[in-house]
Coordinates of C-alpha atoms in Angstrom, one line a residue:
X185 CA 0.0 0.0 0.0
X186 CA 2.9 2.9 1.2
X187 CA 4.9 1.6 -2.1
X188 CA 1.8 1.7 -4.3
X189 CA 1.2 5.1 -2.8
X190 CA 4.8 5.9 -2.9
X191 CA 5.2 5.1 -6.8
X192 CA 2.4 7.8 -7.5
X193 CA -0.4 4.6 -8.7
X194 CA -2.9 5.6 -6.2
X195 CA -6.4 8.4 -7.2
X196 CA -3.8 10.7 -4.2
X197 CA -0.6 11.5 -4.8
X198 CA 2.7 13.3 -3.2
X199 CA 2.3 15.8 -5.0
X200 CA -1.6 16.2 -3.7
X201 CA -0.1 15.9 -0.3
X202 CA 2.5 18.1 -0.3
X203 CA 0.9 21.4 -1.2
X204 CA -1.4 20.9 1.5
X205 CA 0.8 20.4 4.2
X206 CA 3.0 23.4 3.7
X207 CA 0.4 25.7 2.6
X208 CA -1.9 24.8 5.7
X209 CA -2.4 27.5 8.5
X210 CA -1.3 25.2 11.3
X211 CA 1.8 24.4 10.1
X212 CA 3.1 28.2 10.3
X213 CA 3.4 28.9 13.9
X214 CA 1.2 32.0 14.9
X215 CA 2.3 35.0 17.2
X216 CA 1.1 33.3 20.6
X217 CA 2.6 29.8 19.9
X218 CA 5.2 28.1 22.1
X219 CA 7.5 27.9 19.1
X220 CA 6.9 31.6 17.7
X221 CA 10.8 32.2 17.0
X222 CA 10.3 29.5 14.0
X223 CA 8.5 32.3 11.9
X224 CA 12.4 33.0 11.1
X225 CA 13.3 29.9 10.4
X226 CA 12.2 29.4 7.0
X227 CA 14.7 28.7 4.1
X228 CA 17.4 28.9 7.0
X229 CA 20.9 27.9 6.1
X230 CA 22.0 27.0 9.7
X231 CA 21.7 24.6 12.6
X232 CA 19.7 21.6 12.5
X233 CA 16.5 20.9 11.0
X234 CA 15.5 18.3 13.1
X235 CA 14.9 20.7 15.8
X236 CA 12.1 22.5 14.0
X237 CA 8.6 21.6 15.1
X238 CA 6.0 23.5 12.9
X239 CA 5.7 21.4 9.3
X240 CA 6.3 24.9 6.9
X241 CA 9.7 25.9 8.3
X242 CA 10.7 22.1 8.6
X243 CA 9.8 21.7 4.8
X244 CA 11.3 24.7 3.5
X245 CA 14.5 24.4 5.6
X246 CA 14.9 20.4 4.7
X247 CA 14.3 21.1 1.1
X248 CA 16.9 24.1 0.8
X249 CA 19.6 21.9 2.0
X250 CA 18.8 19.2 -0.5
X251 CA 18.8 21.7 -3.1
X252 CA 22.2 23.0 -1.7
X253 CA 24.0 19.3 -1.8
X254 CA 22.9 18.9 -5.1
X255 CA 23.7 22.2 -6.5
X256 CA 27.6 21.6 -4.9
X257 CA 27.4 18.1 -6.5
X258 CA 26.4 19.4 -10.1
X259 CA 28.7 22.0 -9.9
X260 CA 31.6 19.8 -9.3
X261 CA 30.7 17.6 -12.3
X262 CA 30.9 20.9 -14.1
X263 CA 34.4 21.2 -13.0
X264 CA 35.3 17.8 -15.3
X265 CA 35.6 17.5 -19.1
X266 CA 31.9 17.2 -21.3
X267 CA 32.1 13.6 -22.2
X268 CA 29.7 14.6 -25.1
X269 CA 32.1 17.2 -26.3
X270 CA 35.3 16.4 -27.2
X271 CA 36.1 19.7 -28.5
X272 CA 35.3 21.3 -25.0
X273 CA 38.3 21.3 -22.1
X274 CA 37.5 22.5 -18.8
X275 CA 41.2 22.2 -17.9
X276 CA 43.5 24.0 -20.4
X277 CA 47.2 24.1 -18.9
X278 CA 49.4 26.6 -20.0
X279 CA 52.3 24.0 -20.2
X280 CA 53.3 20.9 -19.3
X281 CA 55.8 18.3 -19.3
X282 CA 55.8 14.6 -20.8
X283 CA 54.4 12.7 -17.7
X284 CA 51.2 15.1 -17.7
X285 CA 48.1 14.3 -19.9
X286 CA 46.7 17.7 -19.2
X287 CA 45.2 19.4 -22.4
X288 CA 47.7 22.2 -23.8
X289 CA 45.7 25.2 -24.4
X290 CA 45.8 26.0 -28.3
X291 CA 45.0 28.5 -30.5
X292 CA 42.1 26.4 -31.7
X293 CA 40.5 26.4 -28.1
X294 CA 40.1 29.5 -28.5
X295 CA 38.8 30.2 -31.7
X296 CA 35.8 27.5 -30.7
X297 CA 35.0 29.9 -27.2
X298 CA 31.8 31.7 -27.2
X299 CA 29.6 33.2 -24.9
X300 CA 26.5 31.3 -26.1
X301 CA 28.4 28.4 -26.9
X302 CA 29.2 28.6 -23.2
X303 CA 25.7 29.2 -22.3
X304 CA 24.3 26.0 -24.1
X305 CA 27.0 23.6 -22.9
X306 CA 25.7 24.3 -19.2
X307 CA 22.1 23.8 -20.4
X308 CA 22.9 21.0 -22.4
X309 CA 25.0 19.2 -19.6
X310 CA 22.2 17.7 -17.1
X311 CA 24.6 18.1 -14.8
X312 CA 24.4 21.9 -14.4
X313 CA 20.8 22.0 -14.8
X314 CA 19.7 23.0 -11.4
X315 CA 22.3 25.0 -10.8
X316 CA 22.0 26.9 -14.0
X317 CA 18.2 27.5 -13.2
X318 CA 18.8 28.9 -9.6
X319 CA 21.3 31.3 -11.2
X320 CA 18.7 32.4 -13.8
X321 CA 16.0 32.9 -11.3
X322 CA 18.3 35.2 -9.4
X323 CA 19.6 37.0 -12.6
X324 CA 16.6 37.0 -14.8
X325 CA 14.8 40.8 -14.5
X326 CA 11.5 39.0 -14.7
X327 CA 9.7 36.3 -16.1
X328 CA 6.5 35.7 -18.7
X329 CA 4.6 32.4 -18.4
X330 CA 7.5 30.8 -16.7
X331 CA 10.0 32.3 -19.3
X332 CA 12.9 34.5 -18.3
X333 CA 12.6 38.1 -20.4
X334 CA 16.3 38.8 -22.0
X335 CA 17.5 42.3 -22.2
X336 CA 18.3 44.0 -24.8
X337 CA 21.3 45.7 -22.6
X338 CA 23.0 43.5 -20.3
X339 CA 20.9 40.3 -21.4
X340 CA 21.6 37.9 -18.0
X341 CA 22.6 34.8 -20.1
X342 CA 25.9 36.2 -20.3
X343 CA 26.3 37.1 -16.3
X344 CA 24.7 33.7 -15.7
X345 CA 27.1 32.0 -17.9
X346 CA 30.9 34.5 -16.0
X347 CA 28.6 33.9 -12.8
X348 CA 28.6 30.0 -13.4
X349 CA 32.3 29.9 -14.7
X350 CA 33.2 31.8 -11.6
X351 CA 31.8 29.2 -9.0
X352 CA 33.7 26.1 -11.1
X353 CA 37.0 27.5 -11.3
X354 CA 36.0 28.3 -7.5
X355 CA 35.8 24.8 -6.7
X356 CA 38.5 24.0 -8.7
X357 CA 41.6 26.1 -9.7
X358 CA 42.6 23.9 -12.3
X359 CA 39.0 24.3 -14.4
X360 CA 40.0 27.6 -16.4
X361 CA 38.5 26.6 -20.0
X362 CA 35.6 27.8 -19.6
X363 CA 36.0 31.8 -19.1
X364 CA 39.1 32.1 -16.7
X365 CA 41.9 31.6 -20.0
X366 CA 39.9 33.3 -22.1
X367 CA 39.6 36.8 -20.4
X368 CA 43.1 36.0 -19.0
X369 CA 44.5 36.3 -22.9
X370 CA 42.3 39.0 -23.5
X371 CA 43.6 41.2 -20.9
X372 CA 47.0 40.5 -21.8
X373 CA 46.2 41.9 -25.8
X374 CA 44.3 44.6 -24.3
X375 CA 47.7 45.5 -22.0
X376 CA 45.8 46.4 -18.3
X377 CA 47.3 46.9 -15.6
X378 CA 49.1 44.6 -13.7
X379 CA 46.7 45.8 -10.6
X380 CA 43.8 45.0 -12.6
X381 CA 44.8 41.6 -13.2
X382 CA 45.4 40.6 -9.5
X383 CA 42.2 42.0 -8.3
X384 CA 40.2 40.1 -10.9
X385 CA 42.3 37.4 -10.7
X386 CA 41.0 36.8 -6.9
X387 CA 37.5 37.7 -8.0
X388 CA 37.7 34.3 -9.9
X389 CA 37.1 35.8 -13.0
X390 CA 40.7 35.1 -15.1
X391 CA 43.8 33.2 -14.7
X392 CA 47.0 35.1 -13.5
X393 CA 48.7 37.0 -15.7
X394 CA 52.0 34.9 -15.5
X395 CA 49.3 31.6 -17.3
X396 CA 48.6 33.7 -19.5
X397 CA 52.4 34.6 -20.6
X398 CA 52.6 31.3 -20.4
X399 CA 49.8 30.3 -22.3
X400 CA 50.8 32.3 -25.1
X401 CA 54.6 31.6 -25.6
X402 CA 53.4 27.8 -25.2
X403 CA 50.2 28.1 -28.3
X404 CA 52.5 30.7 -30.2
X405 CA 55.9 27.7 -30.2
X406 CA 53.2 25.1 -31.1
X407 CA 51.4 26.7 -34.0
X408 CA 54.8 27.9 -35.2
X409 CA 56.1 24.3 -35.5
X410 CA 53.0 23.0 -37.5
X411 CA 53.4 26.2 -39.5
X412 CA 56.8 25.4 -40.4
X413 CA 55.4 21.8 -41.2
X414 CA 52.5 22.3 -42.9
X415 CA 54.5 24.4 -45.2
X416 CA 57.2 21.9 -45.6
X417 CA 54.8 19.6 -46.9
X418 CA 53.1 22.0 -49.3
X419 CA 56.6 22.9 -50.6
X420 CA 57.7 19.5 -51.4
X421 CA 53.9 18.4 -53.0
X422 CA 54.5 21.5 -55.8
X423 CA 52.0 24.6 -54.2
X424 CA 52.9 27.7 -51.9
X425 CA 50.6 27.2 -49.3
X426 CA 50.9 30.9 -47.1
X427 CA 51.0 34.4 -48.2
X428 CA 52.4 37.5 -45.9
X429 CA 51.1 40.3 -44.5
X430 CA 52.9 43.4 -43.2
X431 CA 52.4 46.3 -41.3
X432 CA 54.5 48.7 -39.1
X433 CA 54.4 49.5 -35.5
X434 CA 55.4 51.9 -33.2
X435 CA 55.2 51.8 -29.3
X436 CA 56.2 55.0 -27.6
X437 CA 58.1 54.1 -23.7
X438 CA 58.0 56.6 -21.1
X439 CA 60.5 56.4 -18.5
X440 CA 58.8 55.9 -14.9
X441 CA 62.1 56.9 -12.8
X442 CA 64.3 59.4 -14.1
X443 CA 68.0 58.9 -14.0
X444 CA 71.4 59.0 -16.2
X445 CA 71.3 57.5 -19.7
X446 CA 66.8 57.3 -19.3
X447 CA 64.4 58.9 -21.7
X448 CA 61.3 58.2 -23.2
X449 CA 61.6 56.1 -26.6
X450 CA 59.7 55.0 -29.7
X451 CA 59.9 51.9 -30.6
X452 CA 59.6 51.0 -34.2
X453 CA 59.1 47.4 -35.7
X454 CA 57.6 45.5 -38.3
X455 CA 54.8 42.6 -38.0
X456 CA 53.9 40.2 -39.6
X457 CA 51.4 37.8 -40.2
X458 CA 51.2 34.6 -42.0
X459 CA 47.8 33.6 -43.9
X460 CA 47.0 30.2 -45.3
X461 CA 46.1 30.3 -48.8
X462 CA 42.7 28.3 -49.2
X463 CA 40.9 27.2 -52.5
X464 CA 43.6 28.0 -54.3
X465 CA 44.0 26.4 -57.9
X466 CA 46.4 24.2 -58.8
X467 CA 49.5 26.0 -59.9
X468 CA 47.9 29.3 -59.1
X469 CA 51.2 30.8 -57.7
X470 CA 53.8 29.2 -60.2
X471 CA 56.9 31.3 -60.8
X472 CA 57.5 30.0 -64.4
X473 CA 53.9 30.3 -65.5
X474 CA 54.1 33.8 -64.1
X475 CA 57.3 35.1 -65.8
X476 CA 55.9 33.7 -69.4
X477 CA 52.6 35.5 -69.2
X478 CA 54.3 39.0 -68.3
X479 CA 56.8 38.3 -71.6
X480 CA 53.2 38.0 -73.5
X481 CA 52.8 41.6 -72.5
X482 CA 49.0 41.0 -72.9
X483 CA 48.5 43.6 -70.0
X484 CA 49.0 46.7 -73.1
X485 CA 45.5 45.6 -74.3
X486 CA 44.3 46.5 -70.5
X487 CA 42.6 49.6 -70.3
X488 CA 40.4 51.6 -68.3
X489 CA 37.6 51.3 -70.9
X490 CA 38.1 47.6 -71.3
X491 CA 38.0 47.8 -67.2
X492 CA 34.4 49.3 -67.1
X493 CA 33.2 47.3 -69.9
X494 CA 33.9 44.5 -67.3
X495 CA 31.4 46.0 -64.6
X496 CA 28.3 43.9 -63.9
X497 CA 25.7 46.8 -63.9
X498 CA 22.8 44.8 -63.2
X499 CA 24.7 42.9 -60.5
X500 CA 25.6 46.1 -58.7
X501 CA 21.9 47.2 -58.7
X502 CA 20.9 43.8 -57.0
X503 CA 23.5 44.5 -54.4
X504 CA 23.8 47.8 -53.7
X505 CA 20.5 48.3 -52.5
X506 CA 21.1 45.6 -50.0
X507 CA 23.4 47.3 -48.2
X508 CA 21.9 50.3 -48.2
X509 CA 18.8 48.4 -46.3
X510 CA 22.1 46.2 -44.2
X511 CA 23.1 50.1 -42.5
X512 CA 19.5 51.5 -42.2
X513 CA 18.0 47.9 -40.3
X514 CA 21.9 48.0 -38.0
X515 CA 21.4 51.9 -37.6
X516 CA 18.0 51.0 -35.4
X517 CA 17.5 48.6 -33.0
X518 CA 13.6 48.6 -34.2
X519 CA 14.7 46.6 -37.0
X520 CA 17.4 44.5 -36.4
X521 CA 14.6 41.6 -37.0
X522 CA 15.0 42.3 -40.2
X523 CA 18.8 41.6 -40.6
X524 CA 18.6 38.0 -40.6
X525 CA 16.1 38.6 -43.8
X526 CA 18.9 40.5 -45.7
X527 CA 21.6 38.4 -44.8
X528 CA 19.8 35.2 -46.4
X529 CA 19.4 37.1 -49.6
X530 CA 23.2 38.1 -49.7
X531 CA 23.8 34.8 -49.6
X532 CA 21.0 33.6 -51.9
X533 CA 21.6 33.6 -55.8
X534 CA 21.5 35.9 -58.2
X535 CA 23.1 38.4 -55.3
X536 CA 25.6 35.2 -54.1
X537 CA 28.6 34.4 -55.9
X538 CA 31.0 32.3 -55.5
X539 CA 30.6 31.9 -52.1
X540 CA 33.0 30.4 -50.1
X541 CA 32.3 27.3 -48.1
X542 CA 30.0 27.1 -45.0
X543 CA 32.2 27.3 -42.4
X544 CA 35.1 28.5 -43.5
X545 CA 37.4 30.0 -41.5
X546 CA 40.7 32.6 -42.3
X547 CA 43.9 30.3 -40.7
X548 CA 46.6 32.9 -40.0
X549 CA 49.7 32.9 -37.7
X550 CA 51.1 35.7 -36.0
X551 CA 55.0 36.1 -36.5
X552 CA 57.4 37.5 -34.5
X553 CA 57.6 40.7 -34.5
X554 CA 61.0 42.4 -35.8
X555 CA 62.8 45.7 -35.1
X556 CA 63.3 46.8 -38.5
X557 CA 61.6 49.6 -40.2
X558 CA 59.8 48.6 -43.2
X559 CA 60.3 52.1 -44.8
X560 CA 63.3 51.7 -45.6
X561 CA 64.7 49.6 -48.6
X562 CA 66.8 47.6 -46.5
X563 CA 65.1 47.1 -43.9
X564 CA 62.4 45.9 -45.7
X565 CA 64.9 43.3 -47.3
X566 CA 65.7 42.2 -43.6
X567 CA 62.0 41.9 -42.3
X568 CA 60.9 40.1 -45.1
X569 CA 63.4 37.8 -45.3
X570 CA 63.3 36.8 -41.1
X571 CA 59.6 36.0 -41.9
X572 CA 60.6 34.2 -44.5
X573 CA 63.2 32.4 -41.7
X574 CA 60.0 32.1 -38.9
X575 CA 57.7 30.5 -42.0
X576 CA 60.2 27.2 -42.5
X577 CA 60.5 29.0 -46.6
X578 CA 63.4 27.2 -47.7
X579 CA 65.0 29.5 -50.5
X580 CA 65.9 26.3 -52.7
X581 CA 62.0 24.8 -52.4
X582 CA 60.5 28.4 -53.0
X583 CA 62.7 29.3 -55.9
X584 CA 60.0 27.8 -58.0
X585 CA 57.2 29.6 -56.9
X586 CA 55.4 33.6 -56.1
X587 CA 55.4 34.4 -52.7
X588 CA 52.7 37.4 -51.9
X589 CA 53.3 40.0 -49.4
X590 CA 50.1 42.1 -49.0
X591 CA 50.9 45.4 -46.6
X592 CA 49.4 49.2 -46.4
X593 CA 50.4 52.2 -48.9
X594 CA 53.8 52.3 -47.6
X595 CA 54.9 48.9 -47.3
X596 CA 53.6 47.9 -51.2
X597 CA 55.3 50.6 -52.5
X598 CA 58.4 49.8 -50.8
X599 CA 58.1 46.3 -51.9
X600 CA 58.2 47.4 -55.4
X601 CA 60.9 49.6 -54.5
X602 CA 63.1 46.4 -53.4
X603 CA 61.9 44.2 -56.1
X604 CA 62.8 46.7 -59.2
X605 CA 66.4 47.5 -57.1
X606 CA 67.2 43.3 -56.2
X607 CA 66.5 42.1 -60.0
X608 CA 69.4 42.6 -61.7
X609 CA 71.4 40.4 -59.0
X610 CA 68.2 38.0 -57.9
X611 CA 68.4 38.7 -54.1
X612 CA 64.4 39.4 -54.2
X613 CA 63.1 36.9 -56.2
X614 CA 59.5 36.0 -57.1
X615 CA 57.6 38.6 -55.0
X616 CA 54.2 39.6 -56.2
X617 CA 53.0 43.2 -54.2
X618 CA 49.3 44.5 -53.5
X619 CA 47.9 46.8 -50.9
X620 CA 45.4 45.6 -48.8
X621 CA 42.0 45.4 -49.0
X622 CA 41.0 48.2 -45.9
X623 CA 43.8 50.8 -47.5
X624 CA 42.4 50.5 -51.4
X625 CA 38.3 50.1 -50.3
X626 CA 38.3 52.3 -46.8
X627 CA 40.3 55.0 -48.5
X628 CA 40.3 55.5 -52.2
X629 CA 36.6 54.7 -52.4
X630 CA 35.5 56.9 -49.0
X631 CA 37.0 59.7 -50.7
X632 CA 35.2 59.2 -54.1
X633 CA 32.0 58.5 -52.3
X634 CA 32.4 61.8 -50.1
X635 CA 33.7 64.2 -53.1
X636 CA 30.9 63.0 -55.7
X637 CA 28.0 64.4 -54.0
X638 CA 29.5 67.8 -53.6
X639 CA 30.8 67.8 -57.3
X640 CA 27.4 66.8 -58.5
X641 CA 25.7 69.0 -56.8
X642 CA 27.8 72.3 -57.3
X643 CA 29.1 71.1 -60.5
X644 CA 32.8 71.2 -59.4
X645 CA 35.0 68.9 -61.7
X646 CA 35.4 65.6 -60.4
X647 CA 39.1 65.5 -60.6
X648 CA 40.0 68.2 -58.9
X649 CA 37.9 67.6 -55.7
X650 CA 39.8 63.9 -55.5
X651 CA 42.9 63.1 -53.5
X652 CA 46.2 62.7 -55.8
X653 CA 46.1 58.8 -55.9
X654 CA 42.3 58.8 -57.0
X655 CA 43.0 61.7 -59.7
X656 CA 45.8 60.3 -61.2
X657 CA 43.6 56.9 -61.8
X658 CA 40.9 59.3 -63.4
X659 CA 43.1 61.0 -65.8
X660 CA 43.2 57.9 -68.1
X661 CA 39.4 58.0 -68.5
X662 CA 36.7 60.8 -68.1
X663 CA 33.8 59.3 -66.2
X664 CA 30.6 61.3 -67.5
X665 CA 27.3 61.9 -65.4
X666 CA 25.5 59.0 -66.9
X667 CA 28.9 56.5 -65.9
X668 CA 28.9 57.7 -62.5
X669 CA 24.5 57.4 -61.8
X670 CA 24.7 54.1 -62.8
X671 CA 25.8 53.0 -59.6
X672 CA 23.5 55.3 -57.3
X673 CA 20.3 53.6 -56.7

């Protein structure tokens, strides 16, 4: 009969009973009672709950600690690897030796991390589920038929989620994958302060700054090896698998304490960064095949009227438009519903082409960082050459192939500079030169698009309202009114 009852099979159930019992009048202890002092005793976190009397307090006392003791015991299962995920490490060491099987972080740990990611591994993880509900009920601003509302500003998934990462590496030091490495790296690129670190370092909220030196000499030596491997292998199967880019940097020193031989400095460099090359054809970066087509000298026949004849006008009308509509939904939050509408038709034909794969993602390595200054014609020489050295690019395997080093204004013109100087004696072979994307789109065609209105509507020449690079392009070929509507909408 109790186990029939027990097993819910009876017309009455627990869950009949239960309500009753703590809602009933009697089992709250009134004013005049004997035992009036248990009217504070309910949801209590100390002392003994056997020695409470009245049925409410009892019940709601008994069932916080149960709660409690299985929050601590889901929270510590939090602390160990998702056995559903293998991609997910809770413990990511800085470094270690031979003996340890600790997980190395890697650069590919972090390029997985994410917030929401985050979020829905506690969710997904029965483990966490109680505790990730508790925290929500306590975050959550309010809640709609048993839903939690998100904000808009400060949405409380993402406290939930730090909140939650907090309490594991809390319980254990060593469970830093989640959030602690993360904002540990981050602080590191983002240079705080050394006070900054420590403080939230004790908060629970990051790793010390020494991991996360650590951490990054350790992922940086790693990736640098199967750089220099992958591109070995590339080499000796017939394809240049990396392309450079280059920028220069400058870091001005001040002097904290004065004294003889101290002064503030500016540091100057060059960096570099090594890209994969992805979807690449076959033979696309062949040094022979090169050097024959610029004997052709088919590039005479290239004009600037062959150039425009080129342009898809119909194409441009289909996208332009869409962009237009991209800024004006981003410009107000009222219809940001809408962006996920525009960005299917971006990526839906006859606006979509040749669209890369789903999922794609860039694969670049940052080098080290040199001290020369990539102004100058030798310096250049040496920078490029040491990130030749860092890359594993073997002079005798690369002979037979372009190498292409991408860099602002000054860089690619300097890079021509060295090329046209090193060909009669070969020192610079085999380099192919173009400015980057954000210098020739951010610049050249900012300036076009803020000088057009004013020449069209005060009837100013084109040419001479342009910066020198732009006019000199425009020389060659007149655009006329009817050429320069056609891409207004």
């Amino acid at each position: 009969m109790v186990a029939r009852f027990l097993h819910g099979l009876d017309n009455i159930r627990m869950s009949d009973i239960l309500p009753l019992i703590y809602h009933h009048r009697s089992g709250y202890p009134s004013i005049n009672s004997a035992n009036s002092d248990e009217q504070n005793l309910l949801f209590v976190t100390h002392g003994s709950p056997d020695e409470i009397r009245n049925a409410r307090p009892y019940m709601s006392t008994w069932a916080t600690r149960l709660v409690a003791v299985e929050v601590r015991r889901q929270v510590g299962r939090l602390t160990k690897d998702d056995p559903t995920d293998p991609t997910h490490h809770v413990h990511l060491r800085a470094a270690t030796n031979e003996r340890s099987k600790a997980h190395v972080v890697t650069w590919c740990d972090l390029g997985n991390w994410s917030l929401k990611k985050l979020e829905s591994c506690y969710w997904r993880r029965g483990a966490g589920d109680l505790a990730m509900f508790i925290t929500e009920a306590a975050a959550a601003p309010a809640f709609e038929g048993g839903v939690a509302v998100v904000r808009a500003q400060r949405p409380h998934p993402i406290i939930q989620s730090s909140a939650m990462a907090s309490f594991i590496i809390s319980r254990n030091r060593c469970a830093n994958g989640d959030l602690a490495m993360i904002l540990g790296i981050w602080h590191f690129a983002c240079k705080s302060h050394v006070d900054v670190k420590r403080v939230y370092c004790h908060l629970g909220n990051y790793v010390a700054a020494t991991t996360s030196r650590a951490a990054l000499n350790s992922m940086t030596a790693g990736s640098m090896e199967e750089l220099r491997a992958d591109v070995g292998s590339a080499l000796e199967g017939g394809e240049m698998p990396v392309c450079l880019i280059l920028d220069n940097v400058q870091e001005y020193f001040e002097v904290n304490e004065q004294g003889i031989g101290r002064q503030n400095e500016l540091k100057v460099g060059t960096a570099g960064t090594s890209i994969v090359l992805d979807e690449c054809a076959p033979g696309a970066f062949d040094a022979k095949d090169h050097h024959d087509r610029v004997a052709k000298n088919e590039r005479r026949l290239l004009t600037h009227d062959a150039l425009f004849d080129d342009l898809d006008f119909p194409h441009l009308r289909r996208v332009i438009p869409l962009h237009w509509a991209r800024v004006l939904v981003e410009f107000s939050p009222h219809f940001l519903p809408l962006l996920n509408s525009i960005a299917a038709l971006f990526r839906s034909s006859p606006v979509a082409r040749r669209r890369m794969r789903e999922g794609r993602k860039m694969k670049g390595q940052p080098l080290g960082t040199n001290g020369e200054r990539s102004t100058e014609t030798q310096g250049m020489e040496r920078a490029v050459k040491d990130f030749e050295n860092q890359m594993g690019l073997n002079p005798e395997l690369t002979k037979a192939f372009l190498f292409w080093i991408r860099g602002d204004g000054a860089s690619y013109a300097n890079i021509l500079r060295l090329t046209k100087y090193c060909a009669p004696i070969g020192t610079f072979p085999n380099k192919v030169a173009t400015p980057e994307i954000w210098h020739t789109g951010a610049t050249d065609l900012n300036s076009f698009l803020q000088v057009y209105p004013i020449s069209h509507r005060k009837g100013v020449s084109l040419e001479s309202r342009l910066p020198m690079t732009l006019s000199t392009r425009t020389q060659d070929h007149r655009f006329t009114r009817t050429d320069l509507d056609a891409f207004a909408i």
